[in-house]
Short mmCIF file of C-alpha atoms in Angstrom, two decimals:
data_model
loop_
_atom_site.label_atom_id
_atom_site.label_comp_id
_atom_site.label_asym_id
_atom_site.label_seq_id
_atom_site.Cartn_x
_atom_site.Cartn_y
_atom_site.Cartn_z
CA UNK A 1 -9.10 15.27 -0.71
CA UNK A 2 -11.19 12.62 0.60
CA UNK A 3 -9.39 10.98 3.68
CA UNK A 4 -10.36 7.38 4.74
CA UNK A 5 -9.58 6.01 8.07
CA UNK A 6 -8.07 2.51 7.26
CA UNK A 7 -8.27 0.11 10.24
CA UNK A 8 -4.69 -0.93 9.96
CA UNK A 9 -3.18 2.65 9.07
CA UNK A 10 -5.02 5.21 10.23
CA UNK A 11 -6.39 8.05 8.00
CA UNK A 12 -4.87 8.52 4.72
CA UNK A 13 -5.41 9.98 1.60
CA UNK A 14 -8.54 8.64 -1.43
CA UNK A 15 -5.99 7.91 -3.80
CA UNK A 16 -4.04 4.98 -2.07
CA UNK A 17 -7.42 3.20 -1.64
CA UNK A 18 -9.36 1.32 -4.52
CA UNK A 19 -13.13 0.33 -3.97
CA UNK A 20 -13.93 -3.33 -4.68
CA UNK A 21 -17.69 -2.67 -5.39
CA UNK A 22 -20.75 -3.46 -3.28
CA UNK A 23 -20.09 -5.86 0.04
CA UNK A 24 -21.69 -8.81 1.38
CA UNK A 25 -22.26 -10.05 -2.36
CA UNK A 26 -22.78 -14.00 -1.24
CA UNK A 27 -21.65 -16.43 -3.70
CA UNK A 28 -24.78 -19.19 -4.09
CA UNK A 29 -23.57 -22.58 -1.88
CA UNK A 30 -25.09 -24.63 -4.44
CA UNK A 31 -23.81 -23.07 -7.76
CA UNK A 32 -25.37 -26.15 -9.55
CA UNK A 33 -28.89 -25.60 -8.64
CA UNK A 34 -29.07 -22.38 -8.79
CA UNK A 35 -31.36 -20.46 -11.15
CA UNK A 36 -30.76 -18.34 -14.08
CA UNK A 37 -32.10 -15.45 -12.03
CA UNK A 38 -30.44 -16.23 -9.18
CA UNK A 39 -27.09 -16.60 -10.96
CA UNK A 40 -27.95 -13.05 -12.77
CA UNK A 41 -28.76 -11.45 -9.34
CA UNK A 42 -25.46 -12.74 -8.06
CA UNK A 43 -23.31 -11.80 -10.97
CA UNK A 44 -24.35 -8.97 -12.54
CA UNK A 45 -27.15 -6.82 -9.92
CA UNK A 46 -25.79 -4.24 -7.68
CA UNK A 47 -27.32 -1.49 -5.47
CA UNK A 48 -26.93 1.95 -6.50
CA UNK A 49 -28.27 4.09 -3.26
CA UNK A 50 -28.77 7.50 -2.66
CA UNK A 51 -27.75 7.44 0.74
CA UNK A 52 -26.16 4.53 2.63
CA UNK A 53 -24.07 2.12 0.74
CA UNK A 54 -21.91 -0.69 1.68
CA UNK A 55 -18.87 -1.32 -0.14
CA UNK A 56 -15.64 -3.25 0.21
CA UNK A 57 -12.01 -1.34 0.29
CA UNK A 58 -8.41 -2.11 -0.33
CA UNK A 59 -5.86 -0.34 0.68
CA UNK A 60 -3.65 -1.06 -2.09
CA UNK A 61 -0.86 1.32 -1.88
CA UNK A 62 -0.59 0.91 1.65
CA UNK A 63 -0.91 -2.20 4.21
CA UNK A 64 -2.38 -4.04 1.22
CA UNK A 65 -5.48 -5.17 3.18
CA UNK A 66 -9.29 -5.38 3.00
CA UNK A 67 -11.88 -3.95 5.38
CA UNK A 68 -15.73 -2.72 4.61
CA UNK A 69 -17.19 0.51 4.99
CA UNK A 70 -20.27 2.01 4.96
CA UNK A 71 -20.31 5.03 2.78
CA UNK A 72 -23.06 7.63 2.64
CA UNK A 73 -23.10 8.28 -1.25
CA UNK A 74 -25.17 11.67 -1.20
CA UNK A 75 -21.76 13.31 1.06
CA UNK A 76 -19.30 10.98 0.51
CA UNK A 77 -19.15 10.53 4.23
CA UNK A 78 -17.64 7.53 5.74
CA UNK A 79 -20.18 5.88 8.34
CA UNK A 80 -17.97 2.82 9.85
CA UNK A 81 -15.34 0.96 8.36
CA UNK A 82 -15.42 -2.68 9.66
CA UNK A 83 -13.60 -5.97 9.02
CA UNK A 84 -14.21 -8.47 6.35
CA UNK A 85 -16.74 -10.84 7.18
CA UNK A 86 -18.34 -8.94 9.64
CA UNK A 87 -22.16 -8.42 9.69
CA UNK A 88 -23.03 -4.86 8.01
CA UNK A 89 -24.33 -2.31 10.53
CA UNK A 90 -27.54 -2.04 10.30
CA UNK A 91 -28.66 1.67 8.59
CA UNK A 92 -30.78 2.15 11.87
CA UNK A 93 -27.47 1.91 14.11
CA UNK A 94 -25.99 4.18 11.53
CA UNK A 95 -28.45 6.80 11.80
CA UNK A 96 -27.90 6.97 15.62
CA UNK A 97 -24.34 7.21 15.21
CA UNK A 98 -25.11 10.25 12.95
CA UNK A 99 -28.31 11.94 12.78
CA UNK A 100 -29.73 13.11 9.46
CA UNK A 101 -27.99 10.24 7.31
CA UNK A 102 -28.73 10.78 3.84
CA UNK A 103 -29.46 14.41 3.97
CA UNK A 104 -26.99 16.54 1.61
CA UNK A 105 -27.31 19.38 4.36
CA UNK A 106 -25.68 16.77 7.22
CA UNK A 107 -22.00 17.31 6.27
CA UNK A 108 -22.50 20.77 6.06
CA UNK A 109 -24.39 20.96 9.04
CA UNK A 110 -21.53 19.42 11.38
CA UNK A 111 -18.37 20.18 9.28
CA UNK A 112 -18.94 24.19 8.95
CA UNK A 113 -20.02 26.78 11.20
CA UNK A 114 -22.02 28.99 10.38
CA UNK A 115 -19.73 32.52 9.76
CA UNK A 116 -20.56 34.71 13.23
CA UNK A 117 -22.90 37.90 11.91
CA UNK A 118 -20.72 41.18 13.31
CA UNK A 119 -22.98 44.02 13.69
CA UNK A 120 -23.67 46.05 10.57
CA UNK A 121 -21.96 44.16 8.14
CA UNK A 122 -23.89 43.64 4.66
CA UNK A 123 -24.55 39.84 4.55
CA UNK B 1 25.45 -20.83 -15.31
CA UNK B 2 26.39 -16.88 -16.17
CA UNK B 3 26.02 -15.16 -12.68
CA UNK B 4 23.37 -12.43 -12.71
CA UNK B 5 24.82 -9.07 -13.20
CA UNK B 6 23.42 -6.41 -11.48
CA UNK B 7 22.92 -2.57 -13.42
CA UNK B 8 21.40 -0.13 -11.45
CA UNK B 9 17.85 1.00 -12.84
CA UNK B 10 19.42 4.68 -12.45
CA UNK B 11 22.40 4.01 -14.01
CA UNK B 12 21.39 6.58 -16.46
CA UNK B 13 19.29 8.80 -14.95
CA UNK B 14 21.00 12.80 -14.64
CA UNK B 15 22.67 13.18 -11.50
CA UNK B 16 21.42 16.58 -10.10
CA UNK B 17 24.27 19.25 -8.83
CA UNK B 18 22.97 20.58 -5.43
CA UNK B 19 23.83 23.96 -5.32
CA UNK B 20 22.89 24.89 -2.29
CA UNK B 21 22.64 21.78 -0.60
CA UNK B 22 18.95 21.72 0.31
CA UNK B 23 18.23 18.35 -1.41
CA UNK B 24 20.69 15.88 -2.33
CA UNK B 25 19.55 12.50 -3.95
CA UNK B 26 21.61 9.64 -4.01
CA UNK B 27 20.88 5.95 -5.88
CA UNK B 28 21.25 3.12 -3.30
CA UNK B 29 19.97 0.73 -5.61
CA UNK B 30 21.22 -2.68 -4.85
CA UNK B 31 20.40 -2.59 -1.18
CA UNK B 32 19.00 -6.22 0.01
CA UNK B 33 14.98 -6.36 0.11
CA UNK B 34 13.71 -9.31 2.04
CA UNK B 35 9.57 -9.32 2.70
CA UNK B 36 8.25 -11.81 5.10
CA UNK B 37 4.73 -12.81 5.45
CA UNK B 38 3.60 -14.56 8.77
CA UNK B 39 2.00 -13.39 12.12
CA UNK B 40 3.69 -12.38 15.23
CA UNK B 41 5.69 -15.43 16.09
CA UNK B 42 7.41 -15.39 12.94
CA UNK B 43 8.03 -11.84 13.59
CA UNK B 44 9.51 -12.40 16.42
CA UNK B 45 11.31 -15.83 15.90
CA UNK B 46 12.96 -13.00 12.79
CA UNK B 47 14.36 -10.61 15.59
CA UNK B 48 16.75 -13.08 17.00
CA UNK B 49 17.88 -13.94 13.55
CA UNK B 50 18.28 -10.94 12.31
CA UNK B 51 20.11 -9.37 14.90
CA UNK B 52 17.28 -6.90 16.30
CA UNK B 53 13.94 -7.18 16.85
CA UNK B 54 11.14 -6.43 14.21
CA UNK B 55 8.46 -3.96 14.97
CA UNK B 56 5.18 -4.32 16.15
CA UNK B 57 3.38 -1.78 15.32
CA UNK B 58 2.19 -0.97 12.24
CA UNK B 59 4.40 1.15 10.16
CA UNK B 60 7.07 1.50 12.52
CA UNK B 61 11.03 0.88 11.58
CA UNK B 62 13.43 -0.61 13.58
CA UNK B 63 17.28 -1.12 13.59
CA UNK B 64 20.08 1.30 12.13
CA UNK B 65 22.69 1.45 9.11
CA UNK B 66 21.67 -0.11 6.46
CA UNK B 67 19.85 -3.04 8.62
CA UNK B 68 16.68 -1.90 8.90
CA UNK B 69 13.03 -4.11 9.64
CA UNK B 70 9.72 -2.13 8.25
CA UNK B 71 6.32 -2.98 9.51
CA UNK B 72 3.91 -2.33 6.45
CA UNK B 73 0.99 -4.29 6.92
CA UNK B 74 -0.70 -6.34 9.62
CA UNK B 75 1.23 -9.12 8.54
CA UNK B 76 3.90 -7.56 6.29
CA UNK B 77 7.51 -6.97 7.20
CA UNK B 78 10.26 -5.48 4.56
CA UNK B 79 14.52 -6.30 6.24
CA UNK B 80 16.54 -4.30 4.32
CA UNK B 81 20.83 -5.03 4.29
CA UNK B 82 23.70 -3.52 2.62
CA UNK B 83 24.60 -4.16 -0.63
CA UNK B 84 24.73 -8.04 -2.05
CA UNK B 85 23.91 -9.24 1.43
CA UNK B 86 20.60 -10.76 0.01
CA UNK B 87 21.41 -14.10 0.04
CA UNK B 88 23.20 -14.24 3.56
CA UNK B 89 20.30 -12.91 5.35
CA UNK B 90 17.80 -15.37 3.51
CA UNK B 91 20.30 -17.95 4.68
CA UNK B 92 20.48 -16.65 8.26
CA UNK B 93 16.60 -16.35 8.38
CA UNK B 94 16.54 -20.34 7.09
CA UNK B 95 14.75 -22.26 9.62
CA UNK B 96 14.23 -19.80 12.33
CA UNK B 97 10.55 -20.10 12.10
CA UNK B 98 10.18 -23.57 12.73
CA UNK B 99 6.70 -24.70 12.00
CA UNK B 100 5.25 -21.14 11.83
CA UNK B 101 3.33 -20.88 8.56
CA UNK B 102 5.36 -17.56 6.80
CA UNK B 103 6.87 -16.89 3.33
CA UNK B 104 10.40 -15.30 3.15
CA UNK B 105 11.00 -13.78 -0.25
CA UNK B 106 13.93 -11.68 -1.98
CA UNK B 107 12.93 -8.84 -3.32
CA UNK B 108 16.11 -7.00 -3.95
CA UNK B 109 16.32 -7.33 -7.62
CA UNK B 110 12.75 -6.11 -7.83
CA UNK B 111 13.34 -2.82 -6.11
CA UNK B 112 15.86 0.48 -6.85
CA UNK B 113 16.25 2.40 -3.64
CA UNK B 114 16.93 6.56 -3.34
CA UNK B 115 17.96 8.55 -0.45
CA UNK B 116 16.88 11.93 0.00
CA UNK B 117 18.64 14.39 2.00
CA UNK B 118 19.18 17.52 2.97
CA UNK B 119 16.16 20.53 4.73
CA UNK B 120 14.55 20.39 1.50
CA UNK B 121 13.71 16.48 1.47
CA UNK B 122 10.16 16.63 3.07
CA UNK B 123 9.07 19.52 1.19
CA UNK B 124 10.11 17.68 -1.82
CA UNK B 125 8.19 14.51 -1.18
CA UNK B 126 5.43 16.66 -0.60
CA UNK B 127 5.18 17.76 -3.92
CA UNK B 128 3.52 14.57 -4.66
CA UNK B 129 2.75 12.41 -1.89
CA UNK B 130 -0.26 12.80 0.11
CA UNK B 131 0.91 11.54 3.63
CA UNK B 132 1.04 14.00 6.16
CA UNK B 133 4.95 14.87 6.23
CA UNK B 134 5.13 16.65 8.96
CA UNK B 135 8.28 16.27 11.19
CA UNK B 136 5.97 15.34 14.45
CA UNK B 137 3.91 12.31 11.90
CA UNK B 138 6.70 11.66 9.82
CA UNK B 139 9.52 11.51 12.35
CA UNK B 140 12.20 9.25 12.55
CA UNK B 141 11.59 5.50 12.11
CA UNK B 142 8.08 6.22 10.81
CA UNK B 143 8.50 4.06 7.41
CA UNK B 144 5.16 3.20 5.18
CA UNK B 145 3.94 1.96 1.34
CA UNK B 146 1.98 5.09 -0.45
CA UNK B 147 2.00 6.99 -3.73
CA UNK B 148 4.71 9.61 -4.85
CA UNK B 149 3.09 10.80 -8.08
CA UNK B 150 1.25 7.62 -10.11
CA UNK B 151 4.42 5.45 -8.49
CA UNK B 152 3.97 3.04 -5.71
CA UNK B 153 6.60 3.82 -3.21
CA UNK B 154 7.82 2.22 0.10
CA UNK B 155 9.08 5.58 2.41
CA UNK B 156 11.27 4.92 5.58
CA UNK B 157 12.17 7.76 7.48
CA UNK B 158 15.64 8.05 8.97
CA UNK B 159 16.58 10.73 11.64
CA UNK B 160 18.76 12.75 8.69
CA UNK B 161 17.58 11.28 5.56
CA UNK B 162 14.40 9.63 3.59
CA UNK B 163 14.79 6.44 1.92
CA UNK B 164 12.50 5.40 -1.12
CA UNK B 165 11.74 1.87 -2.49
CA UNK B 166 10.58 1.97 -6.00
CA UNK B 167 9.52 -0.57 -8.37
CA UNK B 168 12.60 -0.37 -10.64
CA UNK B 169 10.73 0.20 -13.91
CA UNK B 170 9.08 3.36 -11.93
CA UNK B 171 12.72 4.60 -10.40
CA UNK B 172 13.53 6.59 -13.75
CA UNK B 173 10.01 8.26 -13.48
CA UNK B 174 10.79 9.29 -9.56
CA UNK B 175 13.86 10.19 -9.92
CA UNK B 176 12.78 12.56 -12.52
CA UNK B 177 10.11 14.00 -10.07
CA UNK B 178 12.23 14.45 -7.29
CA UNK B 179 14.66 16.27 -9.52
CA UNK B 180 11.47 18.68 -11.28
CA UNK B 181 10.25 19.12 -7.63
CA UNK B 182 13.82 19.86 -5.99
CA UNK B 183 14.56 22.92 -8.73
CA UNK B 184 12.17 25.44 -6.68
CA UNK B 185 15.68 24.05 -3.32
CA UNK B 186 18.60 24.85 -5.70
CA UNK B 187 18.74 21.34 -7.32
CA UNK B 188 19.69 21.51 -10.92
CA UNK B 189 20.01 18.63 -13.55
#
């Protein structure tokens, strides 16, 4: 089960969260002069990474509120979880936080270790 | 105007025989509900008139009985009363927050309330709730909203007991799962 650490309540389980799409979506100032394409791009086009994504979170069946998080969508991996309205991180502060950032092998890498060989034994 | 009459959404639900004891659930539907919205000055203008003071950190309970004050979000507080005492404590709350912006609501009609007890009761929740229940997380006046099965729950952990706020329209459906779960302690319906 996928745990997420929510700012207000700590780490909890997936399934009390809901994910509210891609973050830092910016609503045009002037919705009167903007263009058809610009209106489209607002509405309607989202990223779809392999690797770093931003995304906005609500912990609905908990404290209720709203925070962003950068998830790594190859591992599922959350990268930081910040507050709403806050500047993204950028992916280069990411990757320093946690080397190998969009690599499959990364999770694996840091969450298992490697089973110790004992002498003998068939592999 | 009639006066509103008020029917337990368990009314009709089986009541389990504990056999041996190791879960007993109990309806306590009726209980008062109050949720206030506002910062920490309404929070704590809401201590002194409610008798004790409302926590301050995040899902924490304070007070005893049936007077209880649950922090569930940043800006969230549940007071729970006895029976019927809705009304009086919306009237003792009136105009203790002076100009604080807040919103006071009554919520008891909205929720039915069940008390778990007995050894069995975390094991139990367990079954299908995916906070960490464990005596040391989960200890007394630990009290937070999650999931128990596809129900949205409010949990508030007493030092002998567990007490569950339920969506009354859902309290049929978790009282049904608490009863399924509790077979494997010697609960039978």
């Amino acid at each position: 089960m996928l745990q997420i650490d929510c700012p207000f309540c700590g780490p909890r389980a997936e399934i009390e969260f809901r994910c509210g799409g891609e973050a830092h979506i910016a609503r045009p100032l002037k919705p009167e002069d903007a263009s058809d394409e610009t209106w489209r791009d607002y509405l309607f086009q989202r990223k779809s990474p392999k690797g770093v994504h931003f995304e906005r979170w609500v912990h609905s069946h908990g404290c209720g509120r709203w925070f962003n998080a950068a998830r790594d969508t190859v591992t599922d991996r959350f990268l930081a979880i910040y507050p709403m309205g806050e500047k993204a991180p950028s992916i280069e502060e990411l990757k320093a936080r946690l080397p190998d950032v969009g690599s499959p092998r990364h999770a694996y890498a840091e969450n298992r270790v490697a089973p110790e060989r004992v002498e003998g034994e068939r592999p | 105007m009639a006066e509103p009459v008020f029917r337990s959404a368990l009314a009709d639900a089986p009541r389990p025989q504990a056999a041996n004891a190791g879960l007993r659930l109990s309806d306590r539907s009726g209980l008062a509900v109050l949720d206030l919205r506002g910062g920490d000055p309404v929070a704590r203008s809401a201590g002194g008139a409610f008798g004790h003071g409302l926590p301050t950190d995040m899902n924490r309970m304070t007070g005893e009985g049936a007077s209880l004050a649950l922090k569930l979000g940043p800006d969230e507080w549940l007071l729970l009363g006895g029976e019927g005492e809705g009304p009086a404590m919306l009237a003792g709350l009136d105009g203790a927050f002076g100009d604080e912006p807040h919103a006071l609501v009554d919520l008891s009609m909205r929720f039915a309330a069940i008390e778990v007890e007995g050894p069995a009761r975390r094991d139990v929740l367990a079954a299908a709730c995916p906070v960490d229940l464990h005596p040391e997380r989960a200890a007394a006046g630990f009290a937070t909203r999650t999931v128990f099965g596809k129900a949205d729950v409010v949990l508030a952990f007493k030092a002998n007991s567990i007490l569950i706020l339920v969506n009354r329209s859902f309290a049929p459906y978790v009282w049904g799962l608490l009863v399924e779960a509790g077979r494997e302690f010697g609960v039978a319906a």
